[in-house]
């Protein structure tokens, strides 16, 4: 119900053959937190999803060694979901390592999250969000959960539950 599978592959551009393939099961899919469009202040879950599955070219110093061609060649690396779970759990990667300060920093920007996510032939409706308030070294978690029966949202903060407006 919760497990899916991601297929990571690398294709040799010269020979147009798959140089490597790896299938990885997942329960929670981590997504990079990237700015939307031209603005560094706006973030969206959909843009993060697209960035996660965008192919990248391995060329120049990043060429890969192709066993079939027996030399370094340009390649295209890509990931795609091979098996979609019934229930999709996503994790926005808000923490990044700051090499200037040699510590993790949190991107606390607001992220636009749609109430439903359409991916290929699959539709996922949003029913819960886990929020973290704090830093890399400490903080507090609470959750926003939508009732399946009434479609109303509630905030769960330890022993306190309140009706919410999302």
PDB file of C-alpha atoms in Angstrom:
ATOM      1  CA  UNK A   1       0.000   0.000   0.000  1.00  0.00           C
ATOM      2  CA  UNK A   2       2.805   2.466   0.911  1.00  0.00           C
ATOM      3  CA  UNK A   3       5.736   0.996  -1.030  1.00  0.00           C
ATOM      4  CA  UNK A   4       6.697   2.142  -4.507  1.00  0.00           C
ATOM      5  CA  UNK A   5       9.745   1.658  -6.677  1.00  0.00           C
ATOM      6  CA  UNK A   6      12.018   4.136  -8.473  1.00  0.00           C
ATOM      7  CA  UNK A   7      14.037   3.073 -11.497  1.00  0.00           C
ATOM      8  CA  UNK A   8      17.376   4.901 -11.839  1.00  0.00           C
ATOM      9  CA  UNK A   9      19.081   4.446 -15.196  1.00  0.00           C
ATOM     10  CA  UNK A  10      22.051   5.805 -17.090  1.00  0.00           C
ATOM     11  CA  UNK A  11      22.020   5.726 -20.892  1.00  0.00           C
ATOM     12  CA  UNK A  12      25.199   5.948 -22.964  1.00  0.00           C
ATOM     13  CA  UNK A  13      24.604   8.749 -25.481  1.00  0.00           C
ATOM     14  CA  UNK A  14      27.056   7.315 -28.015  1.00  0.00           C
ATOM     15  CA  UNK A  15      25.656   3.791 -28.199  1.00  0.00           C
ATOM     16  CA  UNK A  16      22.101   4.609 -27.045  1.00  0.00           C
ATOM     17  CA  UNK A  17      22.129   1.667 -24.628  1.00  0.00           C
ATOM     18  CA  UNK A  18      21.483   1.475 -20.896  1.00  0.00           C
ATOM     19  CA  UNK A  19      24.809   1.455 -19.101  1.00  0.00           C
ATOM     20  CA  UNK A  20      23.344   0.956 -15.633  1.00  0.00           C
ATOM     21  CA  UNK A  21      19.930   0.292 -14.124  1.00  0.00           C
ATOM     22  CA  UNK A  22      18.951   0.175 -10.469  1.00  0.00           C
ATOM     23  CA  UNK A  23      15.470  -0.280  -9.020  1.00  0.00           C
ATOM     24  CA  UNK A  24      15.044   1.118  -5.524  1.00  0.00           C
ATOM     25  CA  UNK A  25      11.994   0.531  -3.325  1.00  0.00           C
ATOM     26  CA  UNK A  26      10.724   3.472  -1.277  1.00  0.00           C
ATOM     27  CA  UNK A  27       8.164   4.156   1.426  1.00  0.00           C
ATOM     28  CA  UNK A  28       8.775   7.901   1.579  1.00  0.00           C
ATOM     29  CA  UNK A  29       9.980   9.750  -1.512  1.00  0.00           C
ATOM     30  CA  UNK A  30      12.419  12.606  -0.738  1.00  0.00           C
ATOM     31  CA  UNK A  31      12.016  15.689  -2.944  1.00  0.00           C
ATOM     32  CA  UNK A  32      14.492  18.560  -3.329  1.00  0.00           C
ATOM     33  CA  UNK A  33      13.141  21.963  -2.324  1.00  0.00           C
ATOM     34  CA  UNK A  34      13.788  24.156  -5.357  1.00  0.00           C
ATOM     35  CA  UNK A  35      12.509  27.643  -6.246  1.00  0.00           C
ATOM     36  CA  UNK A  36       9.624  27.983  -8.701  1.00  0.00           C
ATOM     37  CA  UNK A  37      10.353  29.673 -12.020  1.00  0.00           C
ATOM     38  CA  UNK A  38      12.427  32.848 -11.774  1.00  0.00           C
ATOM     39  CA  UNK A  39      11.727  33.692  -8.133  1.00  0.00           C
ATOM     40  CA  UNK A  40      13.844  32.328  -5.314  1.00  0.00           C
ATOM     41  CA  UNK A  41      11.073  33.109  -2.823  1.00  0.00           C
ATOM     42  CA  UNK A  42       8.323  30.908  -4.300  1.00  0.00           C
ATOM     43  CA  UNK A  43       8.385  27.144  -3.926  1.00  0.00           C
ATOM     44  CA  UNK A  44       5.941  24.500  -5.089  1.00  0.00           C
ATOM     45  CA  UNK A  45       5.606  20.788  -4.524  1.00  0.00           C
ATOM     46  CA  UNK A  46       4.943  20.258  -8.230  1.00  0.00           C
ATOM     47  CA  UNK A  47       8.238  21.960  -9.204  1.00  0.00           C
ATOM     48  CA  UNK A  48      10.092  19.830  -6.665  1.00  0.00           C
ATOM     49  CA  UNK A  49       8.458  16.713  -8.147  1.00  0.00           C
ATOM     50  CA  UNK A  50       9.539  17.693 -11.679  1.00  0.00           C
ATOM     51  CA  UNK A  51      13.100  18.433 -10.512  1.00  0.00           C
ATOM     52  CA  UNK A  52      13.329  15.020  -8.875  1.00  0.00           C
ATOM     53  CA  UNK A  53      12.500  13.258 -12.153  1.00  0.00           C
ATOM     54  CA  UNK A  54      14.276  15.579 -14.596  1.00  0.00           C
ATOM     55  CA  UNK A  55      17.046  13.865 -16.555  1.00  0.00           C
ATOM     56  CA  UNK A  56      20.594  15.205 -16.358  1.00  0.00           C
ATOM     57  CA  UNK A  57      23.454  15.041 -18.842  1.00  0.00           C
ATOM     58  CA  UNK A  58      26.789  13.646 -17.697  1.00  0.00           C
ATOM     59  CA  UNK A  59      29.438  15.238 -19.900  1.00  0.00           C
ATOM     60  CA  UNK A  60      32.860  16.865 -19.688  1.00  0.00           C
ATOM     61  CA  UNK A  61      34.495  15.978 -16.359  1.00  0.00           C
ATOM     62  CA  UNK A  62      31.324  14.092 -15.383  1.00  0.00           C
ATOM     63  CA  UNK A  63      31.404  11.561 -18.226  1.00  0.00           C
ATOM     64  CA  UNK A  64      30.834   7.939 -17.263  1.00  0.00           C
ATOM     65  CA  UNK A  65      32.848   4.923 -18.282  1.00  0.00           C
ATOM     66  CA  UNK A  66      30.786   2.726 -20.602  1.00  0.00           C
ATOM     67  CA  UNK A  67      31.691  -0.968 -20.401  1.00  0.00           C
ATOM     68  CA  UNK A  68      30.209  -1.638 -23.840  1.00  0.00           C
ATOM     69  CA  UNK A  69      31.978   1.248 -25.628  1.00  0.00           C
ATOM     70  CA  UNK A  70      35.078   0.655 -23.431  1.00  0.00           C
ATOM     71  CA  UNK A  71      35.688   4.369 -22.891  1.00  0.00           C
ATOM     72  CA  UNK A  72      34.317   7.445 -21.159  1.00  0.00           C
ATOM     73  CA  UNK A  73      31.225   8.769 -22.921  1.00  0.00           C
ATOM     74  CA  UNK A  74      28.510  11.344 -22.420  1.00  0.00           C
ATOM     75  CA  UNK A  75      25.478   9.878 -20.711  1.00  0.00           C
ATOM     76  CA  UNK A  76      21.994  10.781 -19.576  1.00  0.00           C
ATOM     77  CA  UNK A  77      20.936   9.903 -16.029  1.00  0.00           C
ATOM     78  CA  UNK A  78      17.256   9.685 -15.195  1.00  0.00           C
ATOM     79  CA  UNK A  79      14.865   8.452 -12.552  1.00  0.00           C
ATOM     80  CA  UNK A  80      11.265   7.400 -12.986  1.00  0.00           C
ATOM     81  CA  UNK A  81       8.680   5.742 -10.826  1.00  0.00           C
ATOM     82  CA  UNK A  82       8.348   2.126 -11.853  1.00  0.00           C
ATOM     83  CA  UNK A  83       5.684   1.116  -9.314  1.00  0.00           C
ATOM     84  CA  UNK A  84       3.316   3.687  -7.854  1.00  0.00           C
ATOM     85  CA  UNK A  85       2.134   3.128  -4.283  1.00  0.00           C
ATOM     86  CA  UNK A  86      -1.555   3.388  -3.387  1.00  0.00           C
ATOM     87  CA  UNK A  87      -0.641   5.964  -0.726  1.00  0.00           C
ATOM     88  CA  UNK A  88       2.169   8.364  -1.650  1.00  0.00           C
ATOM     89  CA  UNK A  89       4.254   9.893   1.145  1.00  0.00           C
ATOM     90  CA  UNK A  90       6.587  12.755   0.209  1.00  0.00           C
ATOM     91  CA  UNK A  91       9.384  14.374   2.215  1.00  0.00           C
ATOM     92  CA  UNK A  92      10.487  17.908   1.309  1.00  0.00           C
ATOM     93  CA  UNK A  93      14.227  18.163   1.900  1.00  0.00           C
ATOM     94  CA  UNK A  94      14.416  21.496   3.735  1.00  0.00           C
ATOM     95  CA  UNK A  95      17.845  21.036   5.328  1.00  0.00           C
ATOM     96  CA  UNK A  96      21.044  21.724   3.389  1.00  0.00           C
ATOM     97  CA  UNK A  97      24.647  21.724   4.486  1.00  0.00           C
ATOM     98  CA  UNK A  98      26.204  25.211   4.489  1.00  0.00           C
ATOM     99  CA  UNK A  99      29.911  24.752   3.741  1.00  0.00           C
ATOM    100  CA  UNK A 100      30.688  28.354   4.742  1.00  0.00           C
ATOM    101  CA  UNK A 101      29.414  27.856   8.292  1.00  0.00           C
ATOM    102  CA  UNK A 102      29.948  24.055   8.320  1.00  0.00           C
ATOM    103  CA  UNK A 103      26.448  23.345   9.598  1.00  0.00           C
ATOM    104  CA  UNK A 104      22.983  22.435   8.377  1.00  0.00           C
ATOM    105  CA  UNK A 105      20.542  25.234   7.657  1.00  0.00           C
ATOM    106  CA  UNK A 106      16.793  25.013   7.195  1.00  0.00           C
ATOM    107  CA  UNK A 107      14.879  26.562   4.316  1.00  0.00           C
ATOM    108  CA  UNK A 108      11.693  27.746   6.069  1.00  0.00           C
ATOM    109  CA  UNK A 109      10.099  29.226   2.947  1.00  0.00           C
ATOM    110  CA  UNK A 110       6.424  28.692   2.254  1.00  0.00           C
ATOM    111  CA  UNK A 111       5.757  25.857  -0.199  1.00  0.00           C
ATOM    112  CA  UNK A 112       2.664  25.733  -2.397  1.00  0.00           C
ATOM    113  CA  UNK A 113       1.139  22.288  -1.888  1.00  0.00           C
ATOM    114  CA  UNK A 114      -1.817  21.272  -4.083  1.00  0.00           C
ATOM    115  CA  UNK A 115      -4.801  19.433  -2.597  1.00  0.00           C
ATOM    116  CA  UNK A 116      -4.324  16.801  -5.304  1.00  0.00           C
ATOM    117  CA  UNK A 117      -1.276  15.729  -7.293  1.00  0.00           C
ATOM    118  CA  UNK A 118      -1.705  14.182 -10.732  1.00  0.00           C
ATOM    119  CA  UNK A 119       1.249  12.061 -11.791  1.00  0.00           C
ATOM    120  CA  UNK A 120       0.948  10.253 -15.105  1.00  0.00           C
ATOM    121  CA  UNK A 121      -2.221   8.150 -14.670  1.00  0.00           C
ATOM    122  CA  UNK A 122      -2.283   8.452 -10.881  1.00  0.00           C
ATOM    123  CA  UNK A 123      -4.047  10.989  -8.696  1.00  0.00           C
ATOM    124  CA  UNK A 124      -3.063  11.492  -5.073  1.00  0.00           C
ATOM    125  CA  UNK A 125      -5.300  13.538  -2.754  1.00  0.00           C
ATOM    126  CA  UNK A 126      -3.684  15.350   0.162  1.00  0.00           C
ATOM    127  CA  UNK A 127      -4.827  14.053   3.554  1.00  0.00           C
ATOM    128  CA  UNK A 128      -1.996  14.953   5.915  1.00  0.00           C
ATOM    129  CA  UNK A 129       0.963  17.293   6.379  1.00  0.00           C
ATOM    130  CA  UNK A 130       3.602  16.879   9.082  1.00  0.00           C
ATOM    131  CA  UNK A 131       5.164  20.225  10.066  1.00  0.00           C
ATOM    132  CA  UNK A 132       8.483  20.790  11.812  1.00  0.00           C
ATOM    133  CA  UNK A 133       9.125  23.998  13.725  1.00  0.00           C
ATOM    134  CA  UNK A 134      12.725  24.508  14.753  1.00  0.00           C
ATOM    135  CA  UNK A 135      16.214  23.800  13.497  1.00  0.00           C
ATOM    136  CA  UNK A 136      18.319  20.803  12.473  1.00  0.00           C
ATOM    137  CA  UNK A 137      19.326  20.154  16.081  1.00  0.00           C
ATOM    138  CA  UNK A 138      15.894  20.423  17.667  1.00  0.00           C
ATOM    139  CA  UNK A 139      12.295  21.393  17.273  1.00  0.00           C
ATOM    140  CA  UNK A 140       8.705  20.269  17.475  1.00  0.00           C
ATOM    141  CA  UNK A 141       6.422  18.334  15.123  1.00  0.00           C
ATOM    142  CA  UNK A 142       2.689  18.747  14.631  1.00  0.00           C
ATOM    143  CA  UNK A 143       0.293  17.549  11.935  1.00  0.00           C
ATOM    144  CA  UNK A 144      -2.552  18.854   9.806  1.00  0.00           C
ATOM    145  CA  UNK A 145      -4.932  16.013   8.936  1.00  0.00           C
ATOM    146  CA  UNK A 146      -8.044  16.022   6.753  1.00  0.00           C
ATOM    147  CA  UNK A 147     -10.988  13.946   7.935  1.00  0.00           C
ATOM    148  CA  UNK A 148     -11.948  11.357   5.337  1.00  0.00           C
ATOM    149  CA  UNK A 149     -15.628  11.576   6.329  1.00  0.00           C
ATOM    150  CA  UNK A 150     -16.130  15.357   6.575  1.00  0.00           C
ATOM    151  CA  UNK A 151     -13.149  16.630   4.500  1.00  0.00           C
ATOM    152  CA  UNK A 152     -12.478  19.137   7.330  1.00  0.00           C
ATOM    153  CA  UNK A 153      -8.875  19.834   8.365  1.00  0.00           C
ATOM    154  CA  UNK A 154      -7.607  19.481  11.949  1.00  0.00           C
ATOM    155  CA  UNK A 155      -4.318  20.430  13.600  1.00  0.00           C
ATOM    156  CA  UNK A 156      -2.864  17.818  15.964  1.00  0.00           C
ATOM    157  CA  UNK A 157      -0.335  19.354  18.362  1.00  0.00           C
ATOM    158  CA  UNK A 158       0.526  16.879  21.115  1.00  0.00           C
ATOM    159  CA  UNK A 159      -2.684  16.383  23.144  1.00  0.00           C
ATOM    160  CA  UNK A 160      -4.386  19.390  21.524  1.00  0.00           C
ATOM    161  CA  UNK A 161      -6.645  19.018  18.455  1.00  0.00           C
ATOM    162  CA  UNK A 162      -8.237  22.033  16.757  1.00  0.00           C
ATOM    163  CA  UNK A 163     -10.294  22.478  13.608  1.00  0.00           C
ATOM    164  CA  UNK A 164      -8.128  24.154  10.982  1.00  0.00           C
ATOM    165  CA  UNK A 165      -8.555  26.159   7.780  1.00  0.00           C
ATOM    166  CA  UNK A 166      -6.113  25.035   5.087  1.00  0.00           C
TER     167      UNK A 166
END
